[in-house]
Short mmCIF file of C-alpha atoms in Angstrom, two decimals:
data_model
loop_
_atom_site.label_atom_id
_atom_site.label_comp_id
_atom_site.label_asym_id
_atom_site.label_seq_id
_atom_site.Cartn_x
_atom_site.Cartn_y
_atom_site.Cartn_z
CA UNK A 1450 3.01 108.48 -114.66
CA UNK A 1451 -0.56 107.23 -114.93
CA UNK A 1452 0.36 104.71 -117.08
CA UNK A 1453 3.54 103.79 -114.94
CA UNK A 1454 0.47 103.70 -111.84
CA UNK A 1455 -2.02 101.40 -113.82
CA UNK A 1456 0.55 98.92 -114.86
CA UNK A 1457 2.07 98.38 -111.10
CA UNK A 1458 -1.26 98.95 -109.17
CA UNK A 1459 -3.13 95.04 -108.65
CA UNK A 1460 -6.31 94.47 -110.17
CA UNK A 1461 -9.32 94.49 -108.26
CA UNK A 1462 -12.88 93.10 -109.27
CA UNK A 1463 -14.12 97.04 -109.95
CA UNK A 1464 -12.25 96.59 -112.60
CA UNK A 1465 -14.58 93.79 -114.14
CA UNK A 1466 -17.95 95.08 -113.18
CA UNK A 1467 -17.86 94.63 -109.17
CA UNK A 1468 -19.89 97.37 -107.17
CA UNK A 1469 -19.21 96.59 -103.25
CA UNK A 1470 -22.01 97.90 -102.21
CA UNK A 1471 -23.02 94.79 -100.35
CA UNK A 1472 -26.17 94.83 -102.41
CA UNK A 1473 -25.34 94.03 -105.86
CA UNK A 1474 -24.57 90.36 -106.55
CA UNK A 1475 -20.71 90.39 -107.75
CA UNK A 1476 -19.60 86.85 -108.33
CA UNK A 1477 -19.53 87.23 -112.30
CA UNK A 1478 -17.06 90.34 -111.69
CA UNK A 1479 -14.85 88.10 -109.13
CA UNK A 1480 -15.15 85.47 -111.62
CA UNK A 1481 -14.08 87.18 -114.93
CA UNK A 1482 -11.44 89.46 -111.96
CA UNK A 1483 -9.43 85.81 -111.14
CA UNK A 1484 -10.01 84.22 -114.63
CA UNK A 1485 -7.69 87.15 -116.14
CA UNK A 1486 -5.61 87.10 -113.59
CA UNK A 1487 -4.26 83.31 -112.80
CA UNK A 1488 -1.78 84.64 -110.97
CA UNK A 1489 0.75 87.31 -109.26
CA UNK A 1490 -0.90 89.96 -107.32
CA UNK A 1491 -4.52 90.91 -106.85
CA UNK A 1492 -6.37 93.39 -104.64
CA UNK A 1493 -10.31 93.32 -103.02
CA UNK A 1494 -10.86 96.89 -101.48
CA UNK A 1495 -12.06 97.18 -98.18
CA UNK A 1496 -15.79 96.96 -99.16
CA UNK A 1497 -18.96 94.60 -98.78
CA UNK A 1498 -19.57 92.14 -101.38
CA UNK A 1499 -22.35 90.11 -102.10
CA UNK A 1500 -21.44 87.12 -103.76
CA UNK A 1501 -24.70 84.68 -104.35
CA UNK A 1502 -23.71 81.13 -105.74
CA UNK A 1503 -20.28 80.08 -105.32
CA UNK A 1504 -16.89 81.76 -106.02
CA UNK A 1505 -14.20 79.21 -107.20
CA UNK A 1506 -10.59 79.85 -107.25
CA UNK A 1507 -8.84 76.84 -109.34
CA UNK A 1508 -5.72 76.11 -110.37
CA UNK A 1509 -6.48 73.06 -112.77
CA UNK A 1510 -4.73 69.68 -111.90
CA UNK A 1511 -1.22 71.36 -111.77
CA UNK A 1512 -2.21 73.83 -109.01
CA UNK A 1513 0.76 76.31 -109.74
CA UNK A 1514 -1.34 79.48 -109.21
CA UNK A 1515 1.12 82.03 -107.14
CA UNK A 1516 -2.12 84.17 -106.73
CA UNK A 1517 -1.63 86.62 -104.08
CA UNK A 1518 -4.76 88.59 -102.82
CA UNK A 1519 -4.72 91.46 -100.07
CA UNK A 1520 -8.21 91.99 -99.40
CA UNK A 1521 -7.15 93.48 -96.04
CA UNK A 1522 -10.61 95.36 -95.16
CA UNK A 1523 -13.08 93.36 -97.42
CA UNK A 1524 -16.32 91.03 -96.56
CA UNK A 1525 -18.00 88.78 -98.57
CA UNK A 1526 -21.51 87.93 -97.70
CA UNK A 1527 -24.41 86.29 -99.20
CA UNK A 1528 -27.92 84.79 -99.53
CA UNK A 1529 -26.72 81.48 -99.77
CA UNK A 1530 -28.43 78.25 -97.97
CA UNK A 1531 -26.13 76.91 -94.83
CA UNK A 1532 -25.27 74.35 -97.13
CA UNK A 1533 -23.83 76.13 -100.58
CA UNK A 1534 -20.33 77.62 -100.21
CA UNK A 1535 -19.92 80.74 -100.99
CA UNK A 1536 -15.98 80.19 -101.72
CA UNK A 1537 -14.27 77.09 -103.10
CA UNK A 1538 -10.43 77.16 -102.97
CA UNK A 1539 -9.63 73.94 -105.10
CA UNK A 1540 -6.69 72.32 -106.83
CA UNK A 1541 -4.11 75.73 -105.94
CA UNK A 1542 -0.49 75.34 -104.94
CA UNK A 1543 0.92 78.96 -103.50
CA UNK A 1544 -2.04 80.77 -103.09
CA UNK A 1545 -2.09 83.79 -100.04
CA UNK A 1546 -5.06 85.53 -99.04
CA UNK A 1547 -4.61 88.20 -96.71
CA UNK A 1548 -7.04 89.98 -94.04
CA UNK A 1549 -10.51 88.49 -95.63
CA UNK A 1550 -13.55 88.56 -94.17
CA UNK A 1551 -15.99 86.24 -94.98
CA UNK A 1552 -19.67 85.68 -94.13
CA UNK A 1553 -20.44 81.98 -95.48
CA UNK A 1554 -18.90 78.72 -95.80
CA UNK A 1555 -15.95 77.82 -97.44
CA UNK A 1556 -15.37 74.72 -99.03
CA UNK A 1557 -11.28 73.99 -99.43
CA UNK A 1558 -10.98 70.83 -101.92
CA UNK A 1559 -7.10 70.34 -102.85
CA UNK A 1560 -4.30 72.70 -101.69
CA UNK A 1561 -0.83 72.73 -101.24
CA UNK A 1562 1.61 75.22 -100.16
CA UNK A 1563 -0.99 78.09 -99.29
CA UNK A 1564 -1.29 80.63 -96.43
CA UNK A 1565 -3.97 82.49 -95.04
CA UNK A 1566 -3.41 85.61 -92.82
CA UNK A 1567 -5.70 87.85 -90.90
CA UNK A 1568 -8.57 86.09 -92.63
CA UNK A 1569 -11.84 85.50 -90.47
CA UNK A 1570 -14.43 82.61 -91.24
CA UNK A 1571 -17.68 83.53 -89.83
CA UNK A 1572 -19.11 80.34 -90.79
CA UNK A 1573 -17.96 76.73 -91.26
CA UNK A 1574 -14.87 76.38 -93.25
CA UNK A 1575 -15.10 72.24 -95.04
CA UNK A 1576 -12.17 70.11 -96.40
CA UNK A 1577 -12.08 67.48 -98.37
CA UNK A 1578 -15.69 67.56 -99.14
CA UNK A 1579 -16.55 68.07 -102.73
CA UNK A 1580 -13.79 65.18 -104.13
CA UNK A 1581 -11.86 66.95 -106.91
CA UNK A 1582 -11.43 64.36 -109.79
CA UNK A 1583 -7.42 65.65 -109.18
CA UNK A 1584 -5.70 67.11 -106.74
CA UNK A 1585 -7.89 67.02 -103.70
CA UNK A 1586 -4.37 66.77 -101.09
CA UNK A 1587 -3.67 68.99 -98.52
CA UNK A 1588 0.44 69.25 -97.65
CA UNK A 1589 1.89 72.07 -96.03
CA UNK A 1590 -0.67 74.74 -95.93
CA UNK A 1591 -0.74 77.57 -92.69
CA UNK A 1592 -3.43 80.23 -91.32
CA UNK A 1593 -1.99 82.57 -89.24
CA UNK A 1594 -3.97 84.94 -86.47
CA UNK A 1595 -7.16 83.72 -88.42
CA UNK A 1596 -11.02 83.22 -86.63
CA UNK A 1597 -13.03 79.75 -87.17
CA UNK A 1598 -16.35 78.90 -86.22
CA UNK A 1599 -15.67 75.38 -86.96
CA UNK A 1600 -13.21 73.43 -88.88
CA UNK A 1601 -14.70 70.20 -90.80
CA UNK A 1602 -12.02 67.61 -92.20
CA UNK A 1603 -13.81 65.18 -94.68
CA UNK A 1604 -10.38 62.20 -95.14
CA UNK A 1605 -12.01 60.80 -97.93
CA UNK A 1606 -12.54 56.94 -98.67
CA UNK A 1607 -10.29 53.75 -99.15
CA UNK A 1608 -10.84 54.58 -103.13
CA UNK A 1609 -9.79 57.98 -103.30
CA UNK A 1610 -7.37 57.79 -100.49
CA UNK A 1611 -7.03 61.59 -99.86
CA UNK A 1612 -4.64 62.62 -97.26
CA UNK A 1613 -4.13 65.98 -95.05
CA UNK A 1614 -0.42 66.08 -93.89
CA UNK A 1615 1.45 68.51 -91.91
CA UNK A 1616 -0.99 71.97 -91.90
CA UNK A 1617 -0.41 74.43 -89.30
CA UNK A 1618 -2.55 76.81 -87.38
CA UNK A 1619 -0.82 79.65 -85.85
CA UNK A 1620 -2.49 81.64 -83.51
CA UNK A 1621 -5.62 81.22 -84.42
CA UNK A 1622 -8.97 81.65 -83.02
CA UNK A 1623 -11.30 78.60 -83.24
CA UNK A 1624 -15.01 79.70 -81.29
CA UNK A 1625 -18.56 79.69 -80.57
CA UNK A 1626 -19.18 76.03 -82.64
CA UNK A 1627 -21.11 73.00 -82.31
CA UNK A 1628 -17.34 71.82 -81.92
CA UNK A 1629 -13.92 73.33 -83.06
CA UNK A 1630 -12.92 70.34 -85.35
CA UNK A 1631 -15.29 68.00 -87.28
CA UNK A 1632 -13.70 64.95 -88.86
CA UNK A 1633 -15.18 62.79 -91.59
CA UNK A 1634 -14.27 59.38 -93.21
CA UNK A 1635 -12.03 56.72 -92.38
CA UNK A 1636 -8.83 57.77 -94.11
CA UNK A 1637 -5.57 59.82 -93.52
CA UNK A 1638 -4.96 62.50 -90.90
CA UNK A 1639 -2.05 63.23 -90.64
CA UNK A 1640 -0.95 65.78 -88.72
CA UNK A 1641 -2.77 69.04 -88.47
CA UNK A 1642 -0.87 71.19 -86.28
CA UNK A 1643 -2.27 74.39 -83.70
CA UNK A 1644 0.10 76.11 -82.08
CA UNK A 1645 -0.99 78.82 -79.23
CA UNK A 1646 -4.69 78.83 -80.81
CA UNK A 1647 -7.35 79.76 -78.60
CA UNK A 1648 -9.98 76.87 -78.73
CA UNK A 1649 -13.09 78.14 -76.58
CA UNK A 1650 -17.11 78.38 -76.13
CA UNK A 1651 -17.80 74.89 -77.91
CA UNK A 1652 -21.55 74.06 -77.25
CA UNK A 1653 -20.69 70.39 -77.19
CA UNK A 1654 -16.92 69.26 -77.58
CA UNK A 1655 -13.72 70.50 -78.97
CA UNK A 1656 -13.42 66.76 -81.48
CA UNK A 1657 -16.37 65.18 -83.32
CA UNK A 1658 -15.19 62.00 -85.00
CA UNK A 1659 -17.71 60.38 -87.69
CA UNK A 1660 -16.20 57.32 -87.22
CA UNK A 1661 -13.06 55.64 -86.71
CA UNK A 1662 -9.87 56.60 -89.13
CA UNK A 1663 -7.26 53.93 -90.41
CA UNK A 1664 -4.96 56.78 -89.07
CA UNK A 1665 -5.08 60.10 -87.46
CA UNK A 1666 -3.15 62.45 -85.52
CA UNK A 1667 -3.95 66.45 -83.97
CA UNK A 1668 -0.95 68.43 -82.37
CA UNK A 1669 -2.41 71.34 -79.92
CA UNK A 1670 1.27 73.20 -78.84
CA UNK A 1671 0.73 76.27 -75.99
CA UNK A 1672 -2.86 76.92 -76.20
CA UNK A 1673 -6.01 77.78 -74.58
CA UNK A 1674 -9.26 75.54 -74.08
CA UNK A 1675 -11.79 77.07 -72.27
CA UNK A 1676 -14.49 74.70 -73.08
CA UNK A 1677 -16.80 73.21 -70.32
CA UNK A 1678 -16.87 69.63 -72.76
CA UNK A 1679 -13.39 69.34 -73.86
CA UNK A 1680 -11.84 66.06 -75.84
CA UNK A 1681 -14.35 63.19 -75.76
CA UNK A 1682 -12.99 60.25 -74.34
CA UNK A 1683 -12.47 57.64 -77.42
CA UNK A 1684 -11.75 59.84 -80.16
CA UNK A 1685 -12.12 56.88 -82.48
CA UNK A 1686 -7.97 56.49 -83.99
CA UNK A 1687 -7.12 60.33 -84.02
CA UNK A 1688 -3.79 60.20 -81.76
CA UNK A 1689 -4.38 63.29 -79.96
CA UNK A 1690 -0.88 65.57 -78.80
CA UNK A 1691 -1.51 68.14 -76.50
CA UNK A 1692 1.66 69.92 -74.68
CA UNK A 1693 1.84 72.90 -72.87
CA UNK A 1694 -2.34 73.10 -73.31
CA UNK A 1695 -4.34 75.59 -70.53
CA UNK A 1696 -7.68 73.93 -69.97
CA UNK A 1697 -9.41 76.93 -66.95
CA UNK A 1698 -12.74 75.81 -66.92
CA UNK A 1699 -12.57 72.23 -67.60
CA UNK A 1700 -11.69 69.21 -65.23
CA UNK A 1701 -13.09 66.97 -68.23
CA UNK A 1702 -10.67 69.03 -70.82
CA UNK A 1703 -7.65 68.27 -68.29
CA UNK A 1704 -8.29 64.53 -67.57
CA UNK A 1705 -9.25 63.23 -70.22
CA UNK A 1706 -7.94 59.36 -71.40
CA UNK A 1707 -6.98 59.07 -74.92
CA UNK A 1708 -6.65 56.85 -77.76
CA UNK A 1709 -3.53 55.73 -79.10
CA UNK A 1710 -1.99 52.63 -80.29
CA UNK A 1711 0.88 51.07 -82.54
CA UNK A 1712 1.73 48.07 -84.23
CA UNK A 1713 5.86 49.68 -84.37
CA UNK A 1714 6.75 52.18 -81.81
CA UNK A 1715 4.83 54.76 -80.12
CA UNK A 1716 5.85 57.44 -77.58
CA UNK A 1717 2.70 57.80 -75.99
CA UNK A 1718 4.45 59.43 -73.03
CA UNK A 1719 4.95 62.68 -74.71
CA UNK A 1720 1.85 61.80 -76.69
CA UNK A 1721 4.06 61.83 -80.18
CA UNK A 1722 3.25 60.11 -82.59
CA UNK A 1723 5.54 57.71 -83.92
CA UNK A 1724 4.51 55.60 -86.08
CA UNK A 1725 1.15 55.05 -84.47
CA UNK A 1726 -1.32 53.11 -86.66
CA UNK A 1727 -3.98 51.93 -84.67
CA UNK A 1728 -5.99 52.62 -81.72
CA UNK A 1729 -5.30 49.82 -79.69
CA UNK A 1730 -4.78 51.26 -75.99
CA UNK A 1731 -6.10 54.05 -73.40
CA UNK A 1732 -3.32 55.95 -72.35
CA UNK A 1733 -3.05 59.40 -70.41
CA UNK A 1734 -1.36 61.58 -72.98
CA UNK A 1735 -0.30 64.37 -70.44
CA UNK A 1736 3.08 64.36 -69.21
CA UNK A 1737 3.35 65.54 -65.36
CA UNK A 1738 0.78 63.94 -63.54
CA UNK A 1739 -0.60 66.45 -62.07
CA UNK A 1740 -4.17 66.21 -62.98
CA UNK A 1741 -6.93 66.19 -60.02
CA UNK A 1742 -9.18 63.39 -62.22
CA UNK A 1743 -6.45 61.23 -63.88
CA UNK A 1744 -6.77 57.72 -63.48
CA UNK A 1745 -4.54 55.33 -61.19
CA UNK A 1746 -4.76 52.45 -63.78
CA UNK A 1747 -3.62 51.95 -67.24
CA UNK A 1748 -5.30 49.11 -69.72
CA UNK A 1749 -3.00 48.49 -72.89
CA UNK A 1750 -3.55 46.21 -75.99
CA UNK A 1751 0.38 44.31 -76.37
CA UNK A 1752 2.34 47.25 -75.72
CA UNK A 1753 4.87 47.44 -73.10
CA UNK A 1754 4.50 49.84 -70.38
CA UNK A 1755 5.01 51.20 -66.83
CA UNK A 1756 2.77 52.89 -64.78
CA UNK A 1757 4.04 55.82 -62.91
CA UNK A 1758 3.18 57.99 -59.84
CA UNK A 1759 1.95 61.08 -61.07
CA UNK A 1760 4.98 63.79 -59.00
CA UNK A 1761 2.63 66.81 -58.86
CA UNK A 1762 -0.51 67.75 -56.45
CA UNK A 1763 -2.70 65.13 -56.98
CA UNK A 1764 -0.26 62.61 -57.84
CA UNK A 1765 -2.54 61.05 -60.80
#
């Protein structure tokens, strides 16, 4: 029977030398804990751990990991400067991390095909930033019921042409940041997806954009904005899609003109992107017209369209 318990029970980093005492630096135990284990299931117990330098979980350039880790209960903290991650989650197809705590950034460099539940990130969580010789994509990856401070998106450079496509945030919390999304570079982004995320308490805006992107798109599907900034008005190529959005306790977060544009078709009614390349026109994305502050003129850049009486209270 104890042998029967040992082999089905999943690992945990005690077994390689980790304490938990929130004291005692562990990141040689979490390192020798994943490097015998490079995949299947894993467990962190619901303890403090210190972890001082920087924690890597890596696939190698075929990603194909299947690591599973409940760490339902646990924390990682550490002494580290602002700066230094205390996590990096690079070059991993199929990797789940449930109900982690963690008190430090996180630096996500290549990932495909990865979920994240319950997890809170206490400090900035970066992707895109270090520029993994291979593999630094992200496709299809999705945090559910997870907290951000703030969410930086580095979309690399026209030499390394890195691209974020289709992620999803589901019921998330993003709070208490400079802003909720930081974006980086002048490449790819497209499509990261929130839907009925709570997006609040930004000191300064919900979007910072670096500077303009050769293409970009955010989808924000039944949530909350309670942010006194909200969008800023140019957001420099990122084709924002808001539908369904509450905005309480911002006119600017429910008026706001944005940037869109297309050398094909765009339905910028609906604000979808369709084939939207460039931002070559200032459009109000919202559908119903409703809006106290909306404008009563449209400027465009070539594309066809009609101007139309807003049906709802304030007609704009």
């Amino acid at each position: 029977l104890v042998d029967w318990v040992e082999a089905n029970t999943p690992e945990s980093p005690e077994k390689y030398g980790a304490k938990g005492d929130g004291i005692t630096d562990d990141r040689a135990a979490f390192e020798a804990w994943v490097a015998a284990n490079p995949s299947g299931t894993l467990r962190i117990p619901a303890k403090t751990y210190k972890i001082n330098g920087t924690f890597t979980i890596s696939s190698g350039s075929s990603g194909n990991s299947k690591l599973h880790i409940d760490a339902t209960g646990a924390t990682l903290i550490t002494e580290n400067t602002p700066t230094t991650p205390i996590l990096r989650i690079t070059q991993s197809k199929y990797l789940t991390i449930t109900g982690l705590t963690i008190d430090g950034l996180v630096d996500f460099d290549g990932m495909w095909y990865s979920d994240f539940q319950n997890c809170k990130f206490l400090k900035s969580v970066k992707f895109g930033f270090t520029n993994a010789a291979t593999f630094d994509e992200f496709y299809w990856n999705t945090w559910t019921s997870c907290d951000f401070n703030e969410i930086w998106i580095h979309t690399g450079t026209a030499a390394d042409l890195r691209e974020f496509n289709a992620n999803a945030f589901y019921r998330c919390n993003i709070w208490k940041g400079d802003y909720a999304i930081r974006v980086f570079g002048n490449q790819l982004l497209q499509g990261f997806y929130f839907y009925n995320c709570d997006i609040s308490y930004q000191k300064n805006s919900l979007l910072y954009v670096n500077e303009s992107l050769v293409d970009g798109s955010l989808f924000f599907f039944g949530g909350y904005w309670d942010s006194e900034k909200g969008m800023p008005i140019n957001t420099k190529g990122i084709v924002i899609n808001a539908q369904g959005v509450i905005t309480p306790n911002s006119a600017n977060a429910s008026s706001f003109t944005l940037q869109t544009g297309s050398k094909q078709t765009s339905d910028v009614y609906s604000g979808t992107r369709n084939g939207s390349r460039l931002a070559a026109s200032a459009v109000n994305l919202f559908k119903n017209g409703d809006l106290q502050f909306g404008t009563n003129t449209i400027s465009n850049a070539g594309l066809t369209m009609t101007l139309r009486q807003g049906t709802g209270m304030f007609g704009r």
